[in-house]
PDB file of C-alpha atoms in Angstrom:
ATOM      1  CA  MET A   1      94.864  78.673  88.219  1.00  0.00           C
ATOM      2  CA  THR A   2      94.777  78.324  91.994  1.00  0.00           C
ATOM      3  CA  ALA A   3      95.800  80.946  94.506  1.00  0.00           C
ATOM      4  CA  GLU A   4      98.894  78.898  95.332  1.00  0.00           C
ATOM      5  CA  HIS A   5     100.143  79.306  91.742  1.00  0.00           C
ATOM      6  CA  ARG A   6      99.028  82.881  91.249  1.00  0.00           C
ATOM      7  CA  ILE A   7     101.724  85.484  90.636  1.00  0.00           C
ATOM      8  CA  HIS A   8     102.054  87.922  93.501  1.00  0.00           C
ATOM      9  CA  LEU A   9     102.856  91.305  92.040  1.00  0.00           C
ATOM     10  CA  SER A  10     104.553  92.344  95.273  1.00  0.00           C
ATOM     11  CA  ARG A  11     107.072  89.529  94.888  1.00  0.00           C
ATOM     12  CA  ALA A  12     107.365  89.403  91.102  1.00  0.00           C
ATOM     13  CA  ALA A  13     108.273  93.068  90.673  1.00  0.00           C
ATOM     14  CA  ARG A  14     109.641  94.074  94.038  1.00  0.00           C
ATOM     15  CA  PRO A  15     110.905  97.523  92.954  1.00  0.00           C
ATOM     16  CA  ALA A  16     107.382  98.505  91.867  1.00  0.00           C
ATOM     17  CA  TYR A  17     105.888  97.246  95.131  1.00  0.00           C
ATOM     18  CA  ASP A  18     108.595  99.023  97.126  1.00  0.00           C
ATOM     19  CA  ALA A  19     107.723 102.242  95.291  1.00  0.00           C
ATOM     20  CA  LEU A  20     104.046 101.753  96.165  1.00  0.00           C
ATOM     21  CA  ASP A  21     105.012 101.107  99.784  1.00  0.00           C
ATOM     22  CA  ALA A  22     107.155 104.279  99.823  1.00  0.00           C
ATOM     23  CA  PHE A  23     104.244 106.203  98.281  1.00  0.00           C
ATOM     24  CA  SER A  24     101.998 104.860 101.039  1.00  0.00           C
ATOM     25  CA  LYS A  25     104.430 106.044 103.717  1.00  0.00           C
ATOM     26  CA  THR A  26     104.636 109.490 102.104  1.00  0.00           C
ATOM     27  CA  VAL A  27     100.861 109.702 101.993  1.00  0.00           C
ATOM     28  CA  GLY A  28     100.618 108.552 105.622  1.00  0.00           C
ATOM     29  CA  ALA A  29     103.008 111.305 106.696  1.00  0.00           C
ATOM     30  CA  LEU A  30     101.053 113.855 104.653  1.00  0.00           C
ATOM     31  CA  ALA A  31      97.855 112.714 106.388  1.00  0.00           C
ATOM     32  CA  ALA A  32      99.397 112.978 109.846  1.00  0.00           C
ATOM     33  CA  GLU A  33     100.694 116.479 109.063  1.00  0.00           C
ATOM     34  CA  ALA A  34      97.200 117.452 107.883  1.00  0.00           C
ATOM     35  CA  GLY A  35      95.645 116.298 111.157  1.00  0.00           C
ATOM     36  CA  ILE A  36      94.105 113.042 109.933  1.00  0.00           C
ATOM     37  CA  ASP A  37      94.275 110.863 113.045  1.00  0.00           C
ATOM     38  CA  ASP A  38      94.762 107.108 112.855  1.00  0.00           C
ATOM     39  CA  ARG A  39      91.130 106.350 113.749  1.00  0.00           C
ATOM     40  CA  LEU A  40      89.810 108.462 110.857  1.00  0.00           C
ATOM     41  CA  LYS A  41      92.428 107.087 108.496  1.00  0.00           C
ATOM     42  CA  GLU A  42      91.644 103.459 109.312  1.00  0.00           C
ATOM     43  CA  ILE A  43      87.875 103.952 109.049  1.00  0.00           C
ATOM     44  CA  ALA A  44      88.371 105.209 105.489  1.00  0.00           C
ATOM     45  CA  MET A  45      90.848 102.439 104.631  1.00  0.00           C
ATOM     46  CA  ILE A  46      88.576  99.699 105.984  1.00  0.00           C
ATOM     47  CA  HIS A  47      85.569 100.999 104.077  1.00  0.00           C
ATOM     48  CA  ALA A  48      87.421 101.340 100.771  1.00  0.00           C
ATOM     49  CA  SER A  49      88.798  97.825 101.197  1.00  0.00           C
ATOM     50  CA  GLN A  50      85.325  96.465 102.027  1.00  0.00           C
ATOM     51  CA  LEU A  51      83.826  98.057  98.934  1.00  0.00           C
ATOM     52  CA  ASN A  52      86.659  96.784  96.738  1.00  0.00           C
ATOM     53  CA  GLY A  53      86.224  93.281  98.156  1.00  0.00           C
ATOM     54  CA  CYS A  54      89.760  93.076  99.514  1.00  0.00           C
ATOM     55  CA  ALA A  55      89.602  90.735 102.499  1.00  0.00           C
ATOM     56  CA  TYR A  56      93.353  90.964 103.083  1.00  0.00           C
ATOM     57  CA  CYS A  57      93.362  94.768 103.399  1.00  0.00           C
ATOM     58  CA  VAL A  58      90.168  94.728 105.488  1.00  0.00           C
ATOM     59  CA  ARG A  59      92.023  92.535 107.985  1.00  0.00           C
ATOM     60  CA  VAL A  60      95.196  94.646 107.944  1.00  0.00           C
ATOM     61  CA  HIS A  61      93.310  97.908 108.451  1.00  0.00           C
ATOM     62  CA  THR A  62      90.901  96.459 111.005  1.00  0.00           C
ATOM     63  CA  ASP A  63      93.917  95.402 113.080  1.00  0.00           C
ATOM     64  CA  ARG A  64      95.417  98.867 112.702  1.00  0.00           C
ATOM     65  CA  GLY A  65      92.054 100.440 113.484  1.00  0.00           C
ATOM     66  CA  VAL A  66      91.732  98.459 116.701  1.00  0.00           C
ATOM     67  CA  ARG A  67      95.200  99.688 117.696  1.00  0.00           C
ATOM     68  CA  ALA A  68      93.935 103.219 116.928  1.00  0.00           C
ATOM     69  CA  GLY A  69      90.957 102.737 119.248  1.00  0.00           C
ATOM     70  CA  LEU A  70      88.226 101.319 117.015  1.00  0.00           C
ATOM     71  CA  THR A  71      85.890  98.910 118.774  1.00  0.00           C
ATOM     72  CA  VAL A  72      84.167  95.832 117.381  1.00  0.00           C
ATOM     73  CA  ASP A  73      80.995  97.934 117.193  1.00  0.00           C
ATOM     74  CA  ASP A  74      82.786 100.693 115.261  1.00  0.00           C
ATOM     75  CA  VAL A  75      84.158  98.231 112.719  1.00  0.00           C
ATOM     76  CA  GLY A  76      80.812  96.464 112.380  1.00  0.00           C
ATOM     77  CA  GLN A  77      79.016  99.734 111.720  1.00  0.00           C
ATOM     78  CA  ILE A  78      81.333 100.929 108.931  1.00  0.00           C
ATOM     79  CA  ALA A  79      79.457  99.023 106.213  1.00  0.00           C
ATOM     80  CA  VAL A  80      76.153 100.581 107.323  1.00  0.00           C
ATOM     81  CA  TRP A  81      77.473 104.009 108.286  1.00  0.00           C
ATOM     82  CA  ARG A  82      74.611 105.937 106.678  1.00  0.00           C
ATOM     83  CA  ASP A  83      72.117 104.263 109.017  1.00  0.00           C
ATOM     84  CA  SER A  84      74.381 104.374 112.065  1.00  0.00           C
ATOM     85  CA  GLY A  85      74.608 107.221 114.518  1.00  0.00           C
ATOM     86  CA  ILE A  86      78.031 106.377 115.909  1.00  0.00           C
ATOM     87  CA  PHE A  87      80.264 108.255 113.455  1.00  0.00           C
ATOM     88  CA  THR A  88      81.277 111.906 113.718  1.00  0.00           C
ATOM     89  CA  ASP A  89      80.737 114.327 110.851  1.00  0.00           C
ATOM     90  CA  ARG A  90      84.433 114.022 109.945  1.00  0.00           C
ATOM     91  CA  GLU A  91      84.205 110.228 109.904  1.00  0.00           C
ATOM     92  CA  ARG A  92      81.030 110.343 107.805  1.00  0.00           C
ATOM     93  CA  ALA A  93      82.789 112.675 105.356  1.00  0.00           C
ATOM     94  CA  ALA A  94      85.711 110.234 105.114  1.00  0.00           C
ATOM     95  CA  LEU A  95      83.357 107.296 104.545  1.00  0.00           C
ATOM     96  CA  GLU A  96      81.491 109.135 101.803  1.00  0.00           C
ATOM     97  CA  LEU A  97      84.722 110.197 100.133  1.00  0.00           C
ATOM     98  CA  ALA A  98      85.996 106.600 100.326  1.00  0.00           C
ATOM     99  CA  GLU A  99      82.934 105.471  98.378  1.00  0.00           C
ATOM    100  CA  CYS A 100      83.565 108.094  95.706  1.00  0.00           C
ATOM    101  CA  TYR A 101      87.171 107.005  95.257  1.00  0.00           C
ATOM    102  CA  VAL A 102      86.245 103.320  95.020  1.00  0.00           C
ATOM    103  CA  PHE A 103      83.588 104.021  92.408  1.00  0.00           C
ATOM    104  CA  ILE A 104      85.350 106.991  90.810  1.00  0.00           C
ATOM    105  CA  ALA A 105      84.738 105.764  87.264  1.00  0.00           C
ATOM    106  CA  GLU A 106      80.972 106.074  87.768  1.00  0.00           C
ATOM    107  CA  ASP A 107      80.582 109.716  88.820  1.00  0.00           C
ATOM    108  CA  GLY A 108      83.995 111.014  89.809  1.00  0.00           C
ATOM    109  CA  ILE A 109      83.625 113.114  92.950  1.00  0.00           C
ATOM    110  CA  PRO A 110      80.156 114.648  92.510  1.00  0.00           C
ATOM    111  CA  ASP A 111      79.906 118.372  93.221  1.00  0.00           C
ATOM    112  CA  GLU A 112      77.488 117.821  96.109  1.00  0.00           C
ATOM    113  CA  VAL A 113      79.878 115.368  97.786  1.00  0.00           C
ATOM    114  CA  TYR A 114      82.847 117.668  97.165  1.00  0.00           C
ATOM    115  CA  ASP A 115      80.949 120.593  98.689  1.00  0.00           C
ATOM    116  CA  ARG A 116      79.628 118.583 101.655  1.00  0.00           C
ATOM    117  CA  VAL A 117      82.976 116.971 102.475  1.00  0.00           C
ATOM    118  CA  GLY A 118      84.792 120.259 101.836  1.00  0.00           C
ATOM    119  CA  GLY A 119      82.467 121.940 104.321  1.00  0.00           C
ATOM    120  CA  ILE A 120      83.620 119.513 107.016  1.00  0.00           C
ATOM    121  CA  LEU A 121      87.282 118.866 106.216  1.00  0.00           C
ATOM    122  CA  SER A 122      89.891 121.530 105.598  1.00  0.00           C
ATOM    123  CA  GLU A 123      91.469 121.643 102.162  1.00  0.00           C
ATOM    124  CA  GLN A 124      94.640 120.079 103.582  1.00  0.00           C
ATOM    125  CA  GLU A 125      92.623 117.251 105.195  1.00  0.00           C
ATOM    126  CA  TYR A 126      90.648 116.680 101.989  1.00  0.00           C
ATOM    127  CA  VAL A 127      93.861 116.432  99.963  1.00  0.00           C
ATOM    128  CA  ALA A 128      95.521 114.080 102.464  1.00  0.00           C
ATOM    129  CA  LEU A 129      92.467 111.837 102.745  1.00  0.00           C
ATOM    130  CA  SER A 130      92.183 111.726  98.955  1.00  0.00           C
ATOM    131  CA  TRP A 131      95.800 110.558  98.656  1.00  0.00           C
ATOM    132  CA  LEU A 132      95.182 107.914 101.334  1.00  0.00           C
ATOM    133  CA  LEU A 133      92.270 106.632  99.263  1.00  0.00           C
ATOM    134  CA  VAL A 134      94.333 106.580  96.071  1.00  0.00           C
ATOM    135  CA  SER A 135      96.916 104.532  97.963  1.00  0.00           C
ATOM    136  CA  ILE A 136      94.509 101.976  99.449  1.00  0.00           C
ATOM    137  CA  ASN A 137      92.774 101.492  96.110  1.00  0.00           C
ATOM    138  CA  ALA A 138      96.155 100.619  94.567  1.00  0.00           C
ATOM    139  CA  PHE A 139      96.983  98.179  97.366  1.00  0.00           C
ATOM    140  CA  ASN A 140      93.518  96.618  97.100  1.00  0.00           C
ATOM    141  CA  ARG A 141      94.115  95.881  93.443  1.00  0.00           C
ATOM    142  CA  VAL A 142      97.523  94.309  94.078  1.00  0.00           C
ATOM    143  CA  THR A 143      96.229  92.028  96.841  1.00  0.00           C
ATOM    144  CA  ILE A 144      92.998  91.098  95.051  1.00  0.00           C
ATOM    145  CA  ALA A 145      94.897  90.225  91.864  1.00  0.00           C
ATOM    146  CA  GLY A 146      97.270  88.047  93.880  1.00  0.00           C
ATOM    147  CA  LYS A 147      94.462  86.449  95.916  1.00  0.00           C
ATOM    148  CA  TYR A 148      96.364  87.092  99.125  1.00  0.00           C
ATOM    149  CA  PRO A 149      95.143  84.570 101.688  1.00  0.00           C
ATOM    150  CA  VAL A 150      93.145  85.485 104.760  1.00  0.00           C
ATOM    151  CA  PRO A 151      93.203  82.357 106.919  1.00  0.00           C
ATOM    152  CA  ARG A 152      91.076  81.814 109.971  1.00  0.00           C
ATOM    153  CA  ARG A 153      92.763  83.014 113.131  1.00  0.00           C
ATOM    154  CA  ALA A 154      93.106  80.915 116.229  1.00  0.00           C
ATOM    155  CA  ARG A 155      90.553  81.932 118.817  1.00  0.00           C
ATOM    156  CA  PRO A 156      91.992  83.634 121.850  1.00  0.00           C
ATOM    157  CA  ALA A 157      91.805  81.712 125.100  1.00  0.00           C
ATOM    158  CA  SER A 158      88.616  82.323 127.084  1.00  0.00           C
ATOM    159  CA  PRO A 159      89.036  84.320 130.264  1.00  0.00           C
ATOM    160  CA  ALA A 160      89.001  82.172 133.374  1.00  0.00           C
TER     161      ALA A 160
END
């Protein structure tokens, strides 16, 4: 079966997708109320999407991240964050938590990660970030299953 003939869950069962979208908006508002800024949010969303192999969501959240102030260098360093010195402690906590949520079936949230992240983020921030990660993991699965296309973009015109 080719991608052109693949069922898109978002179209085939619109009420379910609309509920997921509403959930995502609720979670986004919860995150904003908890003090999770857009830069932190998008770093976590990009990393979870990278680890899940969701090219579509990586593009969506990279675009949003750039609007939130991420640079090309920031985005490029997300995949190698442990060896990079450019991320704050809060961002590093979000990246580590993102990995736990992607691979949750392996170890859950290990106590040492919970303690480390909990020592950096407030309880409210931890809860909000966790819900963001639940949300992006759901969206990743919908878009991966549907093989949502990620076409090449036209190159911007070169400056004169």
